């Protein structure tokens, strides 16, 4: 039996397709002299990837006796187009010479993985890509040389190797039978032990000497910045005390005193004082915020996801709250897709932000830090 | 500006100015309108008409699911089946089902229930079970079975004794008024997560004109629109969502009509049409001009066909006077008449007279549109051949290579019995408060992902 698995396109299969195209082309034309060869890429492959493929074709044709020339001396023109349909790449050679035109088509099964989008450039807010994967990254936490990544089905331990985080071990996490569609998750690491909060589950364990996770099916309060809050069952919002349901919370503060900011389910962003009494609203923010400390400005910034939806790239901008007014202190940084998670990284300062790439379809987790300008 | 138009404009601009949110909110009823009157949501009762089938294909996946899904690149992915395997001959297939899935009547999805649902769908399949593994055997190789099983007509449903059918999808049917309106409510137990929306209210049988007005007057949240409305609506604050250009707009000649049986006349009509003008002027550059029947993304070779007009060559083909030809268009299609008239103007340049009419009877040729349902090139071309009565040009064997498929399509086009004009996307307009979360909300296939959509509310 053959297991369902996507057919991978490899250098081998590219070479085989190029060979077949060359063989079929030669069969149609015989060895030709003074051929003008041109290439076109009509696929989603990058110009570089396509160029590599075309070089293989040219080499195969040469090795079979075909000789190429400039335009003025041409006796035949061959246009090789790399095209695609849902299942295959199509290598199409159009051969034009007296007395007519020949067509050769060769197919090459596609790889399952589409080209991935790459992160945006650095700005005053510094973005550093940490990990990317197909499953939604809910939260990350750093140990000394290790990184722990929480997604709805796994807790995965990464180690730094050659400047990249490479997965080492993964432990499964139980899932609800009908998990929420917009899952949230929080991870706290303390030394070699951790705690994780997920919809319907509370987990704990250790990362050393080996990765071990134990989960219990119970709703426990999540440790948010203003204190414990309960995730609403089956939903993506929190409740705490008499506060209206909210998505996220961050502390703000200046000489006017400490305040809290809540992004509410009803669309408002509400500023409350230390006694949790309403002190104003803020316009133009999205639903995720994370407070962070830095050596810049007032020393306290709120990282804010800006409004958008799945059709648009997400963006994050840093604000300070001065005399209960929100003031943008950095330009926004644009992400490859909407923001699906934004949590403070308490151990390192800054925050982690996860974006669901519009083109790649993958979840990319970034470390987000504030860089003081000149 | 009329009061009505002013009011409509104000509503859309007002909605556009609303503060949007990032994270999705639960709740609300989505108001959807569609032109087709879908009589039944039963996946076992599939309409033969292509337009009706395409409309039903948008509704069925809201309630019912298939063993296998296709992703945005048309690659098979797990649906109700978590994994599958086959023997080397592609005759024996084994599927492992997703555990803990329940039908909306509360019963658990079992391998027996899935077998019972699949058995009537194809008599050549021998469907059975071995423990918790679903077996599908066939006497002939079926390498494309995953694609077949991903078709909504192969959805898994549970038929109760009372005639009720239950699905496993994100919504369940709360009310079904055949061909008129339906109310779907969120399936709280949906294995992939309860939808954000509480319910979806669907109005069927609404003309495109009425849908547009309802969107502008904030009486609907999601409507079908013609591509020529895209720019105007976007400028007025509506959100536009489109699939891939999978709707073929073509001119076909009626068999048996004397003028239409003359191949030179057909070729002259084909050569006279300026597709680029149709595309840029009437369709405002939405979709693609088409020289091939299959769109480029589906075949990979459609660029090999030429769509350039050649009026001089067309004139040379007409050596004897040709009586006026009657071109019929769909009178319920708001842009079809303008397209037909444009084609008539082009044909005049080739020395041909076309009389355009909204009546199909007595026509020599007709302007038609066909939503292409299949995600694979060979079955898609077969669909076109069947819908446009080109069966004599469709050679089922050998169709297993892309070269033979190209040759078949080339033969169809060179017959000029069908003249491809445009490939258009299924296009939808929505209020700005309708948002999507993990997907664009409308798939490349043109199907809706209402389970992934949510409604924003106005900021106080």
Tab-separated table of N, CA, C and O in Angstrom, chain A residues 253 292-301 320 370:
chain	number	residue	atom	x	y	z
A	253	UNK	N	1.371	53.435	32.292
A	253	UNK	CA	1.615	54.273	33.461
A	253	UNK	C	2.532	55.420	33.150
A	253	UNK	O	3.412	55.314	32.297
A	292	UNK	N	5.314	46.411	27.427
A	292	UNK	CA	6.727	46.067	27.484
A	292	UNK	C	7.527	47.236	28.059
A	292	UNK	O	7.135	48.392	27.906
A	293	UNK	N	8.628	46.907	28.690
A	293	UNK	CA	9.516	47.938	29.214
A	293	UNK	C	10.743	48.034	28.317
A	293	UNK	O	11.203	47.027	27.770
A	294	UNK	N	11.268	49.241	28.152
A	294	UNK	CA	12.468	49.419	27.336
A	294	UNK	C	13.269	50.580	27.908
A	294	UNK	O	12.821	51.260	28.845
A	295	UNK	N	14.419	50.813	27.306
A	295	UNK	CA	15.238	51.943	27.735
A	295	UNK	C	14.880	53.210	26.973
A	295	UNK	O	15.561	54.224	27.087
A	296	UNK	N	13.829	53.158	26.169
A	296	UNK	CA	13.474	54.304	25.325
A	296	UNK	C	12.276	55.054	25.915
A	296	UNK	O	11.468	54.475	26.647
A	297	UNK	N	12.151	56.315	25.553
A	297	UNK	CA	10.981	57.129	25.882
A	297	UNK	C	10.655	57.100	27.356
A	297	UNK	O	11.524	57.263	28.219
A	298	UNK	N	9.394	56.855	27.667
A	298	UNK	CA	8.976	56.797	29.064
A	298	UNK	C	9.409	55.494	29.732
A	298	UNK	O	9.236	55.332	30.938
A	299	UNK	N	9.914	54.580	28.951
A	299	UNK	CA	10.313	53.279	29.495
A	299	UNK	C	9.199	52.251	29.454
A	299	UNK	O	9.439	51.070	29.688
A	300	UNK	N	8.008	52.680	29.148
A	300	UNK	CA	6.890	51.744	29.109
A	300	UNK	C	6.133	51.941	27.793
A	300	UNK	O	5.609	53.037	27.527
A	301	UNK	N	6.096	50.912	26.973
A	301	UNK	CA	5.375	50.998	25.717
A	301	UNK	C	4.317	49.890	25.639
A	301	UNK	O	4.469	48.838	26.262
A	320	UNK	N	2.851	54.900	23.582
A	320	UNK	CA	2.999	55.218	24.997
A	320	UNK	C	1.712	55.896	25.441
A	320	UNK	O	1.045	56.557	24.626
A	370	UNK	N	11.794	46.831	21.035
A	370	UNK	CA	11.857	48.248	20.699
A	370	UNK	C	13.314	48.680	20.650
A	370	UNK	O	14.093	48.396	21.571
